C-alpha cells in the first residue's frame, strides 16, 4: 500500500517536472535582436541609442551603426534614438533570433506660432530661463541610485614625432589604446562608489582599464563642468545660474516624442575663447528638464586638443518621474608637440535602481575598486555581456594584439624592441641623457648627458659629476610585474681645481607598492649645499659663475651614512623618517676662472651671508640627526587596483607635522630640536581659475649647538630664472633670512587660466594666461618680508614671465623680472 502511494507521488512529481521544465528552460533562454540603424542615405548611424521602452536597459550601435541585444522571450517595444533624428519605436515579439534594421528620419522641427518683432528676444531665452530656474530641482531629484555601466574607449595615434624636447619617442602609430570595462556604480548624496567587475585591454590580458564610469557623465545640472578633463578653467553649463553671461541662444524649433514637446536650442558662446559649449541642447516643454545634448568644444576652448564633441541622452528611470543618462559619448581630436590623433569613449548606463538600500558605511574613501579577476574573463563572457557590437577594426585589433601578446612578452621579441629603442643618438649624448632598457628582465640603466655631466664652481673648478642609475623590477609567480623594485644610484664626482674625488651610493627597495612602502640607505663622501633643499641648480650656477661672475653656490663636504623609511600607514596617513650620521667639513674657493669680467664684481667666499649669524663659517664636526614627519590628508579618496593604489586627492587641505632632532649622542656635536608644520592645498575657483597655497612654520625648541646647515633655509633666488617651485621666493638672497629661531612662511599663486586675457581681442590669440603671486616670510630678523608678483604664462606655449616687487615692513626694497617655464 505504501509502495503504491509512493509510486503515485513520484509519478505526479515526474509529470509536473516534465510539464514545467520546458517553460522554465524557455524563460531562462535568451535570444538576440540585432540589426543596423541607418539614415535615409543608407549610411550607418554610429553610437545611436537603442533601449527597451520604459526601462534603461539597452545598447548603442557601433561605429558602423550595428547593434544587438540579448533578451528573454517576450514582447518588447524598442526605442531607436539619435540626436538630430526622429526617435523610432518598434514592436518586437521575441520567440527566437530577430534581425531588425531601422531607418531614422531627420528630425522635423516645427515652429511655435509666435509673433516676433525686431525688438523681441529669441524665444530660446524664455525656455532657457525656465530650464535655469529648474536646475537645482533636477540636480537634487536623485538622492541615490545604483546602475551598471559599460565603457569602451579607443585612441588612435595618426602621427608621432621621432623626438620631443630631445627625448626619443618610441610609440607606434595606429590604435594605441582599446579597452572595455563593466562596472557596478553606486551613488548617494554626492558620493560615488564604483566596482569594476570586468576589464579587457587589447594586447594586454594582464592589464586593467583606466575607465571610470563616475567621471563619464557631463552633469549639466551643475553650474560648472569640472570633470570634463579638457579645460583648466572648467566649463560653464548652458543652464548655469550665470549662463546668460557666456551663451547666446537660438530657438530652432520643436518636435514631439512620446507625447512630450522637445525644444531644440542652439548654443553659441558669446566669445570665441569663452569656457562654454557650442552645439545644441534639447529641453522638455513644461518640465524644463534636459532631454539630450550635443556639445562641442573647439581649439582654444580646450588645451592640447583640437576638438571635443559630447553627446548625452537622458531617459526616464523608475516610475518615469526621474531621468538619468542612458549614454554618453566623447569624441576628440588632438595635435600637440608633433603628435596627432583621435579617439572616443562611450559609456552605456543600464539597470538603474533609484531606491537602493546600502549597508552602513558602504560609502567611504575608496571611490573605485577593481576585482582581482576583472581581467580574467573569457571571450564567451564578453560576447554575452558586451552591449555594443565590435566593429571589424576593433575585432581585428583584439585578434592581432591578443595573438601577438605571447610573442610580445617573449624574451626574443622584447630584446628586439629594446635593441631598436636602445640605439644612442647625438642628442642623448649631449642633452637628454641615455637609458638602456632590458624590458624582459624589468631592468634599466641610466646615464647622464654631457650637459649634465660637466659643471663649474669656484670651490672645485671644473667638475665631472657622473650620476648613474639602475632599476630592477620584480615579477610574481604568474610572470606579471608586481611593482616591487630596487634602485641603485652611484655618483662619482671629481673637482679638477681642488683635486678632490667624491663618491656616494644610494639604494632603494620598494617592498609594498600599494602603500608606497620603501626603505633606503645612502652613504659616501660628497659635497652638499647648505640648504637642505638645493638653493640653485649646478647648471644655473655654472652659467652665472662663468658668464656673470656670480658664484651663488655654497657647499661643504660631508662623509655620511643615512637610512630612511617611508610608507602610508593608514589611508591618508603617511610617514617618512631618516637617521643620518655625518662628518661635515668646510670647503674653500680654489678656482677663479670666468669667461667674462665685470667691473667692480668679485667672487664671494664659500661662506653664506646671513642676517642672523654674522659668521656662518664652521670647523670640522660630527652630527647625528633624526628627522621624522607625518602627512595627514583628511578623507583622502583613492582607487584600489589589484596591484596598486591611486590617490585621488581630498576636499580638505593636506597637513605635514614633523620633528628634526640633533642628537648629542657619542661623538655627535649637535644638540637642537625643531618642530615644524605645513599646510597646503589647491583650490578650483571655476571660471576664475585655480589657486594654490602653502603655509609653513616652525620653532626651534632647543638650539644649544647648531651649525649653519642645521638652520631652516627659506628658498630664495638671485638669478633671472624663476624657480619652478611656487613655494620659493623670487627676489630673496639665498641665505639672507635663514634662521635657528621661529619662522612663518606663506606662498600663494593664482592662475586665471584665460579668465582675464581671453577677453582682450588680438591679445587672446597669444593664448597667454595671467598669474598673480604672493610670498610672505616672518623671522625675528626678517620681520615682515613680502613679495608680490604678476606674470604671464603659456607664452609660446611654454614660457612664463613675472614682474615681482619685494617689500620689507611695507617699504619697497627690490624689484625684478623672472623668466621660466609655464605649461
mmCIF file of N, CA and C in Angstrom, residues 156-244:
data_model
loop_
_atom_site.group_PDB
_atom_site.id
_atom_site.type_symbol
_atom_site.label_atom_id
_atom_site.label_comp_id
_atom_site.label_asym_id
_atom_site.label_seq_id
_atom_site.Cartn_x
_atom_site.Cartn_y
_atom_site.Cartn_z
ATOM 1 N N UNK A 156 43.535 56.507 -31.197
ATOM 2 C CA UNK A 156 44.386 56.220 -32.345
ATOM 3 C C UNK A 156 45.401 57.340 -32.511
ATOM 4 N N UNK A 157 46.646 56.973 -32.721
ATOM 5 C CA UNK A 157 47.704 57.932 -32.977
ATOM 6 C C UNK A 157 48.041 57.875 -34.459
ATOM 7 N N UNK A 158 47.751 58.970 -35.151
ATOM 8 C CA UNK A 158 47.969 59.000 -36.599
ATOM 9 C C UNK A 158 49.359 59.492 -36.977
ATOM 10 N N UNK A 159 49.950 60.273 -36.096
ATOM 11 C CA UNK A 159 51.259 60.844 -36.408
ATOM 12 C C UNK A 159 52.035 61.033 -35.109
ATOM 13 N N UNK A 160 53.327 60.722 -35.129
ATOM 14 C CA UNK A 160 54.167 60.882 -33.939
ATOM 15 C C UNK A 160 55.548 61.359 -34.354
ATOM 16 N N UNK A 161 56.139 62.297 -33.606
ATOM 17 C CA UNK A 161 57.497 62.752 -33.917
ATOM 18 C C UNK A 161 58.520 61.721 -33.468
ATOM 19 N N UNK A 162 59.712 61.847 -33.976
ATOM 20 C CA UNK A 162 60.783 60.949 -33.545
ATOM 21 C C UNK A 162 61.325 61.364 -32.183
ATOM 22 N N UNK A 163 61.287 62.682 -31.921
ATOM 23 C CA UNK A 163 61.781 63.185 -30.632
ATOM 24 C C UNK A 163 60.930 64.363 -30.180
ATOM 25 N N UNK A 164 60.835 64.523 -28.851
ATOM 26 C CA UNK A 164 60.159 65.667 -28.244
ATOM 27 C C UNK A 164 61.080 66.247 -27.195
ATOM 28 N N UNK A 165 61.455 67.519 -27.369
ATOM 29 C CA UNK A 165 62.369 68.187 -26.440
ATOM 30 C C UNK A 165 63.643 67.370 -26.222
ATOM 31 N N UNK A 166 64.120 66.753 -27.302
ATOM 32 C CA UNK A 166 65.356 65.993 -27.242
ATOM 33 C C UNK A 166 65.203 64.561 -26.794
ATOM 34 N N UNK A 167 64.000 64.184 -26.322
ATOM 35 C CA UNK A 167 63.783 62.823 -25.846
ATOM 36 C C UNK A 167 63.203 61.948 -26.952
ATOM 37 N N UNK A 168 63.708 60.734 -27.040
ATOM 38 C CA UNK A 168 63.307 59.811 -28.084
ATOM 39 C C UNK A 168 61.869 59.341 -27.835
ATOM 40 N N UNK A 169 61.074 59.303 -28.927
ATOM 41 C CA UNK A 169 59.698 58.826 -28.862
ATOM 42 C C UNK A 169 59.640 57.433 -29.481
ATOM 43 N N UNK A 170 59.116 56.457 -28.742
ATOM 44 C CA UNK A 170 59.113 55.072 -29.213
ATOM 45 C C UNK A 170 57.698 54.525 -29.421
ATOM 46 N N UNK A 171 56.684 55.401 -29.405
ATOM 47 C CA UNK A 171 55.298 54.963 -29.560
ATOM 48 C C UNK A 171 54.989 54.745 -31.037
ATOM 49 N N UNK A 172 54.341 53.624 -31.352
ATOM 50 C CA UNK A 172 53.931 53.349 -32.724
ATOM 51 C C UNK A 172 52.619 54.060 -33.029
ATOM 52 N N UNK A 173 52.395 54.358 -34.306
ATOM 53 C CA UNK A 173 51.111 54.910 -34.721
ATOM 54 C C UNK A 173 50.087 53.781 -34.852
ATOM 55 N N UNK A 174 48.829 54.152 -35.050
ATOM 56 C CA UNK A 174 47.753 53.173 -35.086
ATOM 57 C C UNK A 174 46.962 53.233 -33.797
ATOM 58 N N UNK A 175 46.221 52.179 -33.496
ATOM 59 C CA UNK A 175 45.451 52.121 -32.251
ATOM 60 C C UNK A 175 46.410 51.891 -31.091
ATOM 61 N N UNK A 176 46.490 52.860 -30.195
ATOM 62 C CA UNK A 176 47.431 52.763 -29.070
ATOM 63 C C UNK A 176 46.726 52.358 -27.777
ATOM 64 N N UNK A 177 45.401 52.503 -27.749
ATOM 65 C CA UNK A 177 44.652 52.085 -26.568
ATOM 66 C C UNK A 177 43.251 51.684 -26.999
ATOM 67 N N UNK A 178 42.854 50.479 -26.644
ATOM 68 C CA UNK A 178 41.499 49.999 -26.895
ATOM 69 C C UNK A 178 41.096 49.140 -25.710
ATOM 70 N N UNK A 179 40.021 49.516 -25.062
ATOM 71 C CA UNK A 179 39.663 48.858 -23.811
ATOM 72 C C UNK A 179 38.160 48.854 -23.612
ATOM 73 N N UNK A 180 37.695 47.848 -22.889
ATOM 74 C CA UNK A 180 36.296 47.762 -22.463
ATOM 75 C C UNK A 180 36.271 47.453 -20.968
ATOM 76 N N UNK A 181 35.230 47.909 -20.314
ATOM 77 C CA UNK A 181 35.073 47.604 -18.901
ATOM 78 C C UNK A 181 33.599 47.615 -18.529
ATOM 79 N N UNK A 182 33.261 46.828 -17.524
ATOM 80 C CA UNK A 182 31.911 46.775 -16.978
ATOM 81 C C UNK A 182 32.018 47.043 -15.478
ATOM 82 N N UNK A 183 31.197 47.958 -14.990
ATOM 83 C CA UNK A 183 31.256 48.334 -13.577
ATOM 84 C C UNK A 183 29.865 48.379 -12.967
ATOM 85 N N UNK A 184 29.841 48.247 -11.654
ATOM 86 C CA UNK A 184 28.646 48.495 -10.863
ATOM 87 C C UNK A 184 28.849 49.833 -10.165
ATOM 88 N N UNK A 185 27.947 50.773 -10.428
ATOM 89 C CA UNK A 185 28.098 52.139 -9.936
ATOM 90 C C UNK A 185 27.018 52.437 -8.902
ATOM 91 N N UNK A 186 27.451 52.986 -7.764
ATOM 92 C CA UNK A 186 26.525 53.373 -6.697
ATOM 93 C C UNK A 186 26.707 54.849 -6.387
ATOM 94 N N UNK A 187 25.606 55.495 -6.005
ATOM 95 C CA UNK A 187 25.643 56.935 -5.715
ATOM 96 C C UNK A 187 24.706 57.236 -4.553
ATOM 97 N N UNK A 188 25.167 58.142 -3.677
ATOM 98 C CA UNK A 188 24.312 58.632 -2.600
ATOM 99 C C UNK A 188 24.791 60.008 -2.159
ATOM 100 N N UNK A 189 23.942 61.000 -2.396
ATOM 101 C CA UNK A 189 24.153 62.369 -1.923
ATOM 102 C C UNK A 189 25.567 62.877 -2.216
ATOM 103 N N UNK A 190 25.951 62.822 -3.459
ATOM 104 C CA UNK A 190 27.228 63.375 -3.886
ATOM 105 C C UNK A 190 28.398 62.426 -3.810
ATOM 106 N N UNK A 191 28.203 61.242 -3.259
ATOM 107 C CA UNK A 191 29.289 60.264 -3.126
ATOM 108 C C UNK A 191 29.103 59.119 -4.113
ATOM 109 N N UNK A 192 30.175 58.806 -4.840
ATOM 110 C CA UNK A 192 30.162 57.695 -5.773
ATOM 111 C C UNK A 192 31.001 56.546 -5.219
ATOM 112 N N UNK A 193 30.607 55.345 -5.581
ATOM 113 C CA UNK A 193 31.414 54.163 -5.320
ATOM 114 C C UNK A 193 31.251 53.238 -6.524
ATOM 115 N N UNK A 194 32.365 52.819 -7.057
ATOM 116 C CA UNK A 194 32.346 52.042 -8.288
ATOM 117 C C UNK A 194 33.174 50.779 -8.115
ATOM 118 N N UNK A 195 32.636 49.681 -8.627
ATOM 119 C CA UNK A 195 33.379 48.426 -8.623
ATOM 120 C C UNK A 195 33.474 47.912 -10.048
ATOM 121 N N UNK A 196 34.694 47.842 -10.561
ATOM 122 C CA UNK A 196 34.908 47.313 -11.898
ATOM 123 C C UNK A 196 34.964 45.796 -11.805
ATOM 124 N N UNK A 197 33.998 45.146 -12.445
ATOM 125 C CA UNK A 197 33.920 43.691 -12.330
ATOM 126 C C UNK A 197 34.547 42.978 -13.522
ATOM 127 N N UNK A 198 34.735 43.696 -14.616
ATOM 128 C CA UNK A 198 35.412 43.078 -15.753
ATOM 129 C C UNK A 198 36.128 44.149 -16.557
ATOM 130 N N UNK A 199 37.251 43.760 -17.123
ATOM 131 C CA UNK A 199 38.103 44.699 -17.849
ATOM 132 C C UNK A 199 38.841 43.951 -18.946
ATOM 133 N N UNK A 200 38.927 44.576 -20.089
ATOM 134 C CA UNK A 200 39.648 43.975 -21.212
ATOM 135 C C UNK A 200 40.440 45.063 -21.910
ATOM 136 N N UNK A 201 41.734 44.841 -22.034
ATOM 137 C CA UNK A 201 42.628 45.786 -22.706
ATOM 138 C C UNK A 201 43.280 45.065 -23.875
ATOM 139 N N UNK A 202 43.131 45.617 -25.045
ATOM 140 C CA UNK A 202 43.660 44.975 -26.249
ATOM 141 C C UNK A 202 45.171 44.810 -26.154
ATOM 142 N N UNK A 203 45.621 43.586 -26.344
ATOM 143 C CA UNK A 203 47.051 43.309 -26.341
ATOM 144 C C UNK A 203 47.669 43.185 -24.973
ATOM 145 N N UNK A 204 46.839 43.258 -23.908
ATOM 146 C CA UNK A 204 47.385 43.167 -22.552
ATOM 147 C C UNK A 204 46.379 42.454 -21.660
ATOM 148 N N UNK A 205 46.389 41.136 -21.682
ATOM 149 C CA UNK A 205 45.412 40.363 -20.920
ATOM 150 C C UNK A 205 45.627 40.490 -19.424
ATOM 151 N N UNK A 206 46.781 41.004 -19.013
ATOM 152 C CA UNK A 206 47.063 41.159 -17.593
ATOM 153 C C UNK A 206 46.797 42.570 -17.103
ATOM 154 N N UNK A 207 46.475 43.461 -18.010
ATOM 155 C CA UNK A 207 46.269 44.857 -17.646
ATOM 156 C C UNK A 207 44.832 45.131 -17.223
ATOM 157 N N UNK A 208 44.614 46.319 -16.687
ATOM 158 C CA UNK A 208 43.295 46.757 -16.256
ATOM 159 C C UNK A 208 42.980 48.091 -16.909
ATOM 160 N N UNK A 209 41.705 48.283 -17.243
ATOM 161 C CA UNK A 209 41.274 49.537 -17.839
ATOM 162 C C UNK A 209 41.388 50.678 -16.829
ATOM 163 N N UNK A 210 41.562 51.869 -17.360
ATOM 164 C CA UNK A 210 41.527 53.061 -16.527
ATOM 165 C C UNK A 210 40.201 53.800 -16.706
ATOM 166 N N UNK A 211 39.205 53.103 -17.243
ATOM 167 C CA UNK A 211 37.880 53.690 -17.411
ATOM 168 C C UNK A 211 37.240 53.923 -16.056
ATOM 169 N N UNK A 212 36.483 54.999 -15.961
ATOM 170 C CA UNK A 212 35.806 55.328 -14.702
ATOM 171 C C UNK A 212 34.425 55.865 -15.015
ATOM 172 N N UNK A 213 33.388 55.089 -14.692
ATOM 173 C CA UNK A 213 32.019 55.438 -15.063
ATOM 174 C C UNK A 213 31.552 56.726 -14.390
ATOM 175 N N UNK A 214 31.969 56.954 -13.148
ATOM 176 C CA UNK A 214 31.518 58.145 -12.423
ATOM 177 C C UNK A 214 32.039 59.430 -13.044
ATOM 178 N N UNK A 215 33.096 59.346 -13.841
ATOM 179 C CA UNK A 215 33.663 60.531 -14.468
ATOM 180 C C UNK A 215 33.158 60.740 -15.890
ATOM 181 N N UNK A 216 32.347 59.821 -16.386
ATOM 182 C CA UNK A 216 31.895 59.920 -17.768
ATOM 183 C C UNK A 216 30.747 60.905 -17.939
ATOM 184 N N UNK A 217 29.870 60.983 -16.958
ATOM 185 C CA UNK A 217 28.705 61.855 -17.104
ATOM 186 C C UNK A 217 29.108 63.323 -17.071
ATOM 187 N N UNK A 218 28.625 64.076 -18.038
ATOM 188 C CA UNK A 218 28.767 65.520 -18.021
ATOM 189 C C UNK A 218 27.483 66.083 -17.420
ATOM 190 N N UNK A 219 27.482 66.294 -16.126
ATOM 191 C CA UNK A 219 26.268 66.691 -15.425
ATOM 192 C C UNK A 219 25.990 68.170 -15.660
ATOM 193 N N UNK A 220 25.119 68.440 -16.614
ATOM 194 C CA UNK A 220 24.816 69.819 -16.990
ATOM 195 C C UNK A 220 23.969 70.536 -15.953
ATOM 196 N N UNK A 221 23.495 69.814 -14.940
ATOM 197 C CA UNK A 221 22.755 70.467 -13.867
ATOM 198 C C UNK A 221 23.686 71.120 -12.856
ATOM 199 N N UNK A 222 24.976 70.824 -12.931
ATOM 200 C CA UNK A 222 25.959 71.571 -12.149
ATOM 201 C C UNK A 222 26.251 72.887 -12.837
ATOM 202 N N UNK A 223 26.552 73.909 -12.055
ATOM 203 C CA UNK A 223 26.909 75.201 -12.667
ATOM 204 C C UNK A 223 28.186 75.092 -13.489
ATOM 205 N N UNK A 224 29.159 74.380 -12.951
ATOM 206 C CA UNK A 224 30.443 74.223 -13.619
ATOM 207 C C UNK A 224 30.668 72.755 -13.946
ATOM 208 N N UNK A 225 31.202 72.513 -15.124
ATOM 209 C CA UNK A 225 31.577 71.162 -15.533
ATOM 210 C C UNK A 225 33.080 71.064 -15.349
ATOM 211 N N UNK A 226 33.482 70.476 -14.243
ATOM 212 C CA UNK A 226 34.911 70.416 -13.941
ATOM 213 C C UNK A 226 35.502 69.043 -14.174
ATOM 214 N N UNK A 227 34.660 68.053 -14.491
ATOM 215 C CA UNK A 227 35.179 66.701 -14.682
ATOM 216 C C UNK A 227 35.373 66.351 -16.145
ATOM 217 N N UNK A 228 35.217 67.357 -17.033
ATOM 218 C CA UNK A 228 35.379 67.062 -18.454
ATOM 219 C C UNK A 228 36.822 66.718 -18.779
ATOM 220 N N UNK A 229 37.773 67.272 -18.017
ATOM 221 C CA UNK A 229 39.173 66.913 -18.207
ATOM 222 C C UNK A 229 39.832 67.580 -19.392
ATOM 223 N N UNK A 230 39.149 68.523 -20.020
ATOM 224 C CA UNK A 230 39.700 69.140 -21.220
ATOM 225 C C UNK A 230 40.125 70.589 -21.004
ATOM 226 N N UNK A 231 39.727 71.196 -19.898
ATOM 227 C CA UNK A 231 39.990 72.620 -19.706
ATOM 228 C C UNK A 231 40.446 72.881 -18.285
ATOM 229 N N UNK A 232 41.481 73.709 -18.127
ATOM 230 C CA UNK A 232 41.958 74.083 -16.798
ATOM 231 C C UNK A 232 40.902 74.877 -16.038
ATOM 232 N N UNK A 233 40.111 75.668 -16.760
ATOM 233 C CA UNK A 233 39.167 76.564 -16.113
ATOM 234 C C UNK A 233 37.877 75.867 -15.717
ATOM 235 N N UNK A 234 37.579 74.743 -16.310
ATOM 236 C CA UNK A 234 36.239 74.202 -16.190
ATOM 237 C C UNK A 234 35.352 74.873 -17.217
ATOM 238 N N UNK A 235 34.158 74.385 -17.360
ATOM 239 C CA UNK A 235 33.246 74.883 -18.389
ATOM 240 C C UNK A 235 31.903 75.230 -17.762
ATOM 241 N N UNK A 236 31.301 76.313 -18.232
ATOM 242 C CA UNK A 236 30.034 76.781 -17.698
ATOM 243 C C UNK A 236 28.908 75.997 -18.361
ATOM 244 N N UNK A 237 28.025 75.455 -17.547
ATOM 245 C CA UNK A 237 26.878 74.730 -18.085
ATOM 246 C C UNK A 237 25.943 75.684 -18.821
ATOM 247 N N UNK A 238 25.271 75.208 -19.867
ATOM 248 C CA UNK A 238 24.304 76.065 -20.579
ATOM 249 C C UNK A 238 23.123 76.476 -19.717
ATOM 250 N N UNK A 239 22.901 75.778 -18.588
ATOM 251 C CA UNK A 239 21.802 76.164 -17.697
ATOM 252 C C UNK A 239 22.321 76.592 -16.327
ATOM 253 N N UNK A 240 23.585 77.018 -16.265
ATOM 254 C CA UNK A 240 24.143 77.543 -15.015
ATOM 255 C C UNK A 240 23.440 78.837 -14.630
ATOM 256 N N UNK A 241 23.543 79.205 -13.359
ATOM 257 C CA UNK A 241 22.874 80.424 -12.898
ATOM 258 C C UNK A 241 23.375 81.661 -13.644
ATOM 259 N N UNK A 242 24.642 81.617 -14.102
ATOM 260 C CA UNK A 242 25.213 82.757 -14.827
ATOM 261 C C UNK A 242 25.423 82.449 -16.303
ATOM 262 N N UNK A 243 24.691 81.486 -16.826
ATOM 263 C CA UNK A 243 24.907 81.040 -18.205
ATOM 264 C C UNK A 243 24.690 82.154 -19.226
ATOM 265 N N UNK A 244 23.785 83.096 -18.934
ATOM 266 C CA UNK A 244 23.488 84.162 -19.894
ATOM 267 C C UNK A 244 24.708 85.043 -20.160
#
